Backbone atoms as SQL, in Angstrom:
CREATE TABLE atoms (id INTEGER PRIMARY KEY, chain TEXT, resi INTEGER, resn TEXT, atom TEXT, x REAL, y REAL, z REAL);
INSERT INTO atoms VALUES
  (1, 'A', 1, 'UNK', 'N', 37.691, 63.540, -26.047),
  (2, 'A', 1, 'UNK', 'CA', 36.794, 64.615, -25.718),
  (3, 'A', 1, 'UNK', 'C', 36.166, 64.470, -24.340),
  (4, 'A', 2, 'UNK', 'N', 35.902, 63.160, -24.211),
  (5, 'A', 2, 'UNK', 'CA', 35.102, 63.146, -22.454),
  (6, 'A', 2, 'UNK', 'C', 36.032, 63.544, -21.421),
  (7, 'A', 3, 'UNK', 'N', 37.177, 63.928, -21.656),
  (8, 'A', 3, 'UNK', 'CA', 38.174, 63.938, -20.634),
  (9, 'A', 3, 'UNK', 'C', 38.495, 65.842, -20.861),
  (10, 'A', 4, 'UNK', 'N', 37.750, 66.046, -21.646),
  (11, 'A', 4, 'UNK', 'CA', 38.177, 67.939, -21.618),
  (12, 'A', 4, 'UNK', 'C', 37.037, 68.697, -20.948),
  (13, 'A', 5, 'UNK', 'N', 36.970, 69.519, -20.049),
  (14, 'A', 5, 'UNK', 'CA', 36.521, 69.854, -18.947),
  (15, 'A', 5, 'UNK', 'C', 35.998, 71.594, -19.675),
  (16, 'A', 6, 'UNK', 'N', 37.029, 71.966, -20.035),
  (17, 'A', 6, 'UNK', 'CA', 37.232, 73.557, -20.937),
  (18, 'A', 6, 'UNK', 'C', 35.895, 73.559, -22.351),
  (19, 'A', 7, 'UNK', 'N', 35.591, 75.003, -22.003),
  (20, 'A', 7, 'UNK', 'CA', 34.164, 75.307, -23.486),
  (21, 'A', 7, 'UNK', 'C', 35.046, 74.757, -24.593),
  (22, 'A', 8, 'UNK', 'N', 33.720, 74.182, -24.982),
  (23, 'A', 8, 'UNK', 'CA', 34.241, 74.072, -26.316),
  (24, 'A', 8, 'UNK', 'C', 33.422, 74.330, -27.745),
  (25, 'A', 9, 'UNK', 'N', 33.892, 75.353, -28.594),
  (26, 'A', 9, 'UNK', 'CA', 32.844, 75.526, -29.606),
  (27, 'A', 9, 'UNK', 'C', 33.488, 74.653, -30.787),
  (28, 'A', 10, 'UNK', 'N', 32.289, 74.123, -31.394),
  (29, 'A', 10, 'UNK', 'CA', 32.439, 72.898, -32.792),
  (30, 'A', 10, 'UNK', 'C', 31.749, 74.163, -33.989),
  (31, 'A', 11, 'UNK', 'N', 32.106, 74.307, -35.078),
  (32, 'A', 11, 'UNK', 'CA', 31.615, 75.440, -36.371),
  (33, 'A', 11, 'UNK', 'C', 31.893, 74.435, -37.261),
  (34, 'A', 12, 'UNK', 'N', 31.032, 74.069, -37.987),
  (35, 'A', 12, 'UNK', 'CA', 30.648, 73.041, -38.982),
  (36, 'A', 12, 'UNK', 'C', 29.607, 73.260, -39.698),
  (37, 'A', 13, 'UNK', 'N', 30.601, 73.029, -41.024),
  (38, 'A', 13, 'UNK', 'CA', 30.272, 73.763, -42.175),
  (39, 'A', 13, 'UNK', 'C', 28.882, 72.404, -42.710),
  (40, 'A', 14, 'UNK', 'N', 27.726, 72.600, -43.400),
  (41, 'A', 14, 'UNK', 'CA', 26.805, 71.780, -43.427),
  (42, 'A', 14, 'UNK', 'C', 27.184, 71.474, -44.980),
  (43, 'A', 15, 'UNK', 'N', 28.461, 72.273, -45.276),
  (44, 'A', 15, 'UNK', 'CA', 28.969, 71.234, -47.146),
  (45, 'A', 15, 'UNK', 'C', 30.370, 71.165, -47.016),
  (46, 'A', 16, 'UNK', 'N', 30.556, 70.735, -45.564),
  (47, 'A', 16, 'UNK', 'CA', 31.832, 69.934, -45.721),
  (48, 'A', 16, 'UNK', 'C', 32.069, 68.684, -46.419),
  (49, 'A', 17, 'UNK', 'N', 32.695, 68.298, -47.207),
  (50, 'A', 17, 'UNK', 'CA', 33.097, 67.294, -48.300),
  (51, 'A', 17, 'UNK', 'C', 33.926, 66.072, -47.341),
  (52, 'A', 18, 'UNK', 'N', 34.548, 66.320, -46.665),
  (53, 'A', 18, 'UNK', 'CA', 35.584, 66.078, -46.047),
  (54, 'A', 18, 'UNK', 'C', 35.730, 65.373, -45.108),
  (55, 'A', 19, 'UNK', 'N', 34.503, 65.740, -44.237),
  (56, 'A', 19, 'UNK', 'CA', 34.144, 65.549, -42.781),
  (57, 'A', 19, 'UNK', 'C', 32.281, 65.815, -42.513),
  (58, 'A', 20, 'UNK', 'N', 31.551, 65.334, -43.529),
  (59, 'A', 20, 'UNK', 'CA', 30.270, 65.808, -43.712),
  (60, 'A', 20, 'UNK', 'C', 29.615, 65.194, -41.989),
  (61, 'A', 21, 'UNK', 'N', 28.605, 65.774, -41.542),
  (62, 'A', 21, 'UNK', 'CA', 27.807, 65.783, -40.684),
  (63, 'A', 21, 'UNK', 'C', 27.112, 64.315, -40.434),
  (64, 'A', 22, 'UNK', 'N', 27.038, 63.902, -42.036),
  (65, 'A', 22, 'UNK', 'CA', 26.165, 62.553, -41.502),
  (66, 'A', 22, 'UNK', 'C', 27.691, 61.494, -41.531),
  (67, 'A', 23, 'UNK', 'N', 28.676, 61.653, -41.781),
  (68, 'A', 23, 'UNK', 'CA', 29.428, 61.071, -41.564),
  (69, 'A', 23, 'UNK', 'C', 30.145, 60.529, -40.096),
  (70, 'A', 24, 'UNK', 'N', 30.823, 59.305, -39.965),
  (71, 'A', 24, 'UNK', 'CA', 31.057, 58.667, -38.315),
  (72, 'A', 24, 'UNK', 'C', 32.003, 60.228, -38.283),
  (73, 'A', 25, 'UNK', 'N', 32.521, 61.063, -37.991),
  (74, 'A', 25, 'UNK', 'CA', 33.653, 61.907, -37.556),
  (75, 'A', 25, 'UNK', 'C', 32.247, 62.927, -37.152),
  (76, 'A', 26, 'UNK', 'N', 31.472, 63.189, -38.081),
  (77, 'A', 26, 'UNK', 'CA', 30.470, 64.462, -38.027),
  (78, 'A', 26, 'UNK', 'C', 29.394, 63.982, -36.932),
  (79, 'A', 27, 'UNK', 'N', 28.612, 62.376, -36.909),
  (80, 'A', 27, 'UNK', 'CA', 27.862, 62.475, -35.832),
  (81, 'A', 27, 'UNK', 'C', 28.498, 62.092, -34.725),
  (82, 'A', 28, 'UNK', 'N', 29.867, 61.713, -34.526),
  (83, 'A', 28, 'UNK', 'CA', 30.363, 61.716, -32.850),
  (84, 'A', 28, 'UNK', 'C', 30.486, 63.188, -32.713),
  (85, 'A', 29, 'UNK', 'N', 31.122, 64.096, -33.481),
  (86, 'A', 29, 'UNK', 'CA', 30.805, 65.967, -33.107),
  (87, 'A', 29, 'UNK', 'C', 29.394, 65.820, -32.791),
  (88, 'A', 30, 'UNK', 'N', 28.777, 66.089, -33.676),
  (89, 'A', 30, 'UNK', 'CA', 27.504, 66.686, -33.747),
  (90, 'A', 30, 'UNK', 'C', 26.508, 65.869, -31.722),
  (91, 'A', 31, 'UNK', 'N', 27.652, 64.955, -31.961),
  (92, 'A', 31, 'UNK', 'CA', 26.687, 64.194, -30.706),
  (93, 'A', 31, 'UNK', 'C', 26.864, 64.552, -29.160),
  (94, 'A', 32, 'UNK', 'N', 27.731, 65.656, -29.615),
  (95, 'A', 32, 'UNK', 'CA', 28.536, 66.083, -28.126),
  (96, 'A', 32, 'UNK', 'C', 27.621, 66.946, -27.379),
  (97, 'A', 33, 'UNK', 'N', 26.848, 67.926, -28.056),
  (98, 'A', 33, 'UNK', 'CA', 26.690, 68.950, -26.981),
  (99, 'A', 33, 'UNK', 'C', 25.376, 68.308, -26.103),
  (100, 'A', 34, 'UNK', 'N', 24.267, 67.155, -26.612),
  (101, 'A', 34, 'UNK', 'CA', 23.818, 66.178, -25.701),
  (102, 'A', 34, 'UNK', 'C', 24.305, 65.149, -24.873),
  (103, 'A', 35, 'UNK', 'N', 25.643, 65.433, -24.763),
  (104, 'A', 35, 'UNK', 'CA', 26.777, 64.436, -23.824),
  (105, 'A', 35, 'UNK', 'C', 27.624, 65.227, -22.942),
  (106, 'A', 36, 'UNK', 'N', 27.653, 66.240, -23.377),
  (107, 'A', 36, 'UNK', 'CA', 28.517, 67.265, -22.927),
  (108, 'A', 36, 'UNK', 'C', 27.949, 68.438, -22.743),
  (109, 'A', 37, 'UNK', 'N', 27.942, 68.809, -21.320),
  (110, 'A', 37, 'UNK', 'CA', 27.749, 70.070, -21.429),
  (111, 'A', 37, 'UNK', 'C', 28.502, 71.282, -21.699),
  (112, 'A', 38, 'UNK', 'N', 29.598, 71.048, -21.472),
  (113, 'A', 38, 'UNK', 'CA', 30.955, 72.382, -21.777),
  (114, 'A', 38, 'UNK', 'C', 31.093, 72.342, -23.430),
  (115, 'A', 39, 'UNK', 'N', 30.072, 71.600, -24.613),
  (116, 'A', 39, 'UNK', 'CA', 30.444, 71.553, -25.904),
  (117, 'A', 39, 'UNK', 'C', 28.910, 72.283, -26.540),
  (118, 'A', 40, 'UNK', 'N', 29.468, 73.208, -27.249),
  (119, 'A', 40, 'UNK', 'CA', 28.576, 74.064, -27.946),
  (120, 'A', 40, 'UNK', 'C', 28.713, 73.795, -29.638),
  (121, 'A', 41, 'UNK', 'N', 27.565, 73.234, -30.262),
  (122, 'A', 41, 'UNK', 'CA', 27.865, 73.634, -31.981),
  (123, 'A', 41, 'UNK', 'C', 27.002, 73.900, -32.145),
  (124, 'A', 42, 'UNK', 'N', 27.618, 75.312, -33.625),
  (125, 'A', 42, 'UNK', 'CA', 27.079, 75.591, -34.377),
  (126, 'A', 42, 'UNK', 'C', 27.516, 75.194, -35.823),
  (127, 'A', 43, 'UNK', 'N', 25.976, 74.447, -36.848),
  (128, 'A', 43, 'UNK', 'CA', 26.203, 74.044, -37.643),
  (129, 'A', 43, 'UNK', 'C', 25.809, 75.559, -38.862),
  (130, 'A', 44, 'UNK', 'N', 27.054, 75.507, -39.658),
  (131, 'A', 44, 'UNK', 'CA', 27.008, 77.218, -40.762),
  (132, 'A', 44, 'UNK', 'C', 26.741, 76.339, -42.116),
  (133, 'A', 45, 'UNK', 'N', 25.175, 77.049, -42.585),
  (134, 'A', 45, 'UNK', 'CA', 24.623, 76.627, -43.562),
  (135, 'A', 45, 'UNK', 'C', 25.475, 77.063, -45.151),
  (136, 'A', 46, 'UNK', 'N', 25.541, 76.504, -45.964),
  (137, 'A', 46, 'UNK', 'CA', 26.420, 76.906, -47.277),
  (138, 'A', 46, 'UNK', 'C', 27.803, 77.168, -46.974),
  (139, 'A', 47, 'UNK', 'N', 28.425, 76.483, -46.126),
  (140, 'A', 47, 'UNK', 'CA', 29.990, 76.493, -45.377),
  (141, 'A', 47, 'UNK', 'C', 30.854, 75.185, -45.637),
  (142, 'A', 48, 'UNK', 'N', 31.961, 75.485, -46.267),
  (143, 'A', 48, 'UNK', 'CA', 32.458, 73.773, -46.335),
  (144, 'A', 48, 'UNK', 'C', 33.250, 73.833, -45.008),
  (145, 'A', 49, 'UNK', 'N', 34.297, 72.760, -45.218),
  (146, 'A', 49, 'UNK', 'CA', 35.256, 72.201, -44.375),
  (147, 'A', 49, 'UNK', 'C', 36.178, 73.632, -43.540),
  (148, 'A', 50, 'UNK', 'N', 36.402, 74.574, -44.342),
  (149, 'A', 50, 'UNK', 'CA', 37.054, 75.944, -43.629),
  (150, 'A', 50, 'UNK', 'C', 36.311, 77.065, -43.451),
  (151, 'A', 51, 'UNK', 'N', 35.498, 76.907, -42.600),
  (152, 'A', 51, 'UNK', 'CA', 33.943, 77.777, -42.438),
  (153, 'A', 51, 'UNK', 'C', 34.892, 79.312, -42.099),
  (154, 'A', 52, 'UNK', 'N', 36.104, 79.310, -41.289),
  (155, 'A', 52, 'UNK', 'CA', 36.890, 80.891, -41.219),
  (156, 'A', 52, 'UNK', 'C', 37.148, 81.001, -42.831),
  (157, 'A', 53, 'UNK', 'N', 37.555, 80.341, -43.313),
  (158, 'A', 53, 'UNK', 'CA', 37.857, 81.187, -44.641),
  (159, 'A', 53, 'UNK', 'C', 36.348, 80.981, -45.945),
  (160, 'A', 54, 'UNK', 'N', 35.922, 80.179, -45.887),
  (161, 'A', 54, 'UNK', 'CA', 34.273, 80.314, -46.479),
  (162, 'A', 54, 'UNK', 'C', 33.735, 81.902, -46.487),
  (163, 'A', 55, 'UNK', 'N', 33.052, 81.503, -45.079),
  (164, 'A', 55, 'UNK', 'CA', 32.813, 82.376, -44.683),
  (165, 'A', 55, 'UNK', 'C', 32.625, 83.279, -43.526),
  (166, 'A', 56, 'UNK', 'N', 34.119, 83.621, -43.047),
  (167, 'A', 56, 'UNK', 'CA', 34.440, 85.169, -41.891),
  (168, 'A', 56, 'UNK', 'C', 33.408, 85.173, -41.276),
  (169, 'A', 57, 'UNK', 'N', 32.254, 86.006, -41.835),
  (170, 'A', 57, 'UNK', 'CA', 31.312, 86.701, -41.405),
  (171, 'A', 57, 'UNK', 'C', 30.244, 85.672, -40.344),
  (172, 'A', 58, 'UNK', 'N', 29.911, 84.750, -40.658),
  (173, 'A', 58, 'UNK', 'CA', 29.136, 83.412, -40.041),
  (174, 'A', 58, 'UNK', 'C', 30.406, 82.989, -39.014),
  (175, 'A', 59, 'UNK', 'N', 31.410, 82.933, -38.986),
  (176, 'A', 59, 'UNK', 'CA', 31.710, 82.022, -37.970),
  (177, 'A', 59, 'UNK', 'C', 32.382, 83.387, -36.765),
  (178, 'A', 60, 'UNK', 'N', 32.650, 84.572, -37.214),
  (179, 'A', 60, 'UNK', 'CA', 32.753, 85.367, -36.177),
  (180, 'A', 60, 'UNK', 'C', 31.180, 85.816, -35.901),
  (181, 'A', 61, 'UNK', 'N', 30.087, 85.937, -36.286),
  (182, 'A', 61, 'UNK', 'CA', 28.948, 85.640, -35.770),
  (183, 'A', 61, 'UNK', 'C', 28.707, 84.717, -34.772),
  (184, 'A', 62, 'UNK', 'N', 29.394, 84.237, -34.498),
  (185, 'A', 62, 'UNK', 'CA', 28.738, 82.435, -33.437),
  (186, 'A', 62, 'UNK', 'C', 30.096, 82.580, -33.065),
  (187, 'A', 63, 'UNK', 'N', 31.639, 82.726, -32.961),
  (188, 'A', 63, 'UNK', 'CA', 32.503, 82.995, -32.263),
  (189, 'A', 63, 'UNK', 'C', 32.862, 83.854, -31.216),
  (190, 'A', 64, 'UNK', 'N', 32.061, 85.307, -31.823),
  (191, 'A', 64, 'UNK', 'CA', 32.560, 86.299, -30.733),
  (192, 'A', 64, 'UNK', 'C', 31.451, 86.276, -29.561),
  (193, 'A', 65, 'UNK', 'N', 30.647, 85.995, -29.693),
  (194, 'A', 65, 'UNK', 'CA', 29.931, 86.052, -28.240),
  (195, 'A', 65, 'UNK', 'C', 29.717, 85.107, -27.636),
  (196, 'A', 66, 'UNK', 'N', 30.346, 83.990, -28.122),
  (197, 'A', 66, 'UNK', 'CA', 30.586, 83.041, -27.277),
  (198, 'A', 66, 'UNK', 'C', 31.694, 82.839, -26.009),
  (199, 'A', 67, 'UNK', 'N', 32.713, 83.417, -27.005),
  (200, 'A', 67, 'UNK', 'CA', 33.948, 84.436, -26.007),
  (201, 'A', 67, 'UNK', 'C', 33.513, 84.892, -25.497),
  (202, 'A', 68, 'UNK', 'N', 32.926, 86.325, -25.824),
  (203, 'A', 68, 'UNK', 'CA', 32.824, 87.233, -24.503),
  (204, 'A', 68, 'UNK', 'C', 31.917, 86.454, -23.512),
  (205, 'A', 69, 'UNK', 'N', 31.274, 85.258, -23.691),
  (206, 'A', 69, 'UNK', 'CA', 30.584, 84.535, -22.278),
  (207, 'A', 69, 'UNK', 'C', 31.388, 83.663, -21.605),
  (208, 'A', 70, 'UNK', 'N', 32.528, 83.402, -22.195),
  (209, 'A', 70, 'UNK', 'CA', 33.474, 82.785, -21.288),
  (210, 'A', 70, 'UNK', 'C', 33.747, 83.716, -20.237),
  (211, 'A', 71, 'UNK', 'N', 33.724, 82.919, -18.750),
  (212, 'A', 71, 'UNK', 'CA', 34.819, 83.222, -18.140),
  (213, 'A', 71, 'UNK', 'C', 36.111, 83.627, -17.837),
  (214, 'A', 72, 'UNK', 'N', 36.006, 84.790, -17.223),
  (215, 'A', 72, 'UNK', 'CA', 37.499, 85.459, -17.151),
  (216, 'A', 72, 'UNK', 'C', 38.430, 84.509, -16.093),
  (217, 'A', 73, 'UNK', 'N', 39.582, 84.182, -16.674),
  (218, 'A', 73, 'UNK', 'CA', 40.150, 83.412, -15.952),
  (219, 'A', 73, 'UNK', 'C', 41.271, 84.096, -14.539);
């Protein structure tokens, strides 16, 4: 990750089973966007491990306008 330069959004589900938040995989994510500035998360409350198929509605909430603030290349 220190070597990717490009936005990056993290969507993490806060009942992931899998990959939970307080877990070593969840706080090196969770630890990025104070290390990184090009890394954005949002953590989706009542969301497991597949927050697009959970729930659509929450992660194109926090997806699409993050896009449209990207840069046009």
């Amino acid at each position: 990750m220190p070597r990717i330069s490009f936005p990056v959004l993290l969507l993490w589900g806060d009942q992931d089973p899998f990959t939970p938040l307080d877990g070593p995989v969840g706080k090196y994510f969770s630890s990025l966007p104070c290390e990184q500035p090009n890394v954005c998360l949002f953590v989706l409350e009542g969301v497991g491990h597949c927050p697009h198929d959970d729930r659509p509605d929450l992660v194109h909430e926090k997806l699409l306008p993050w896009l449209a603030c990207l840069p046009a290349s």
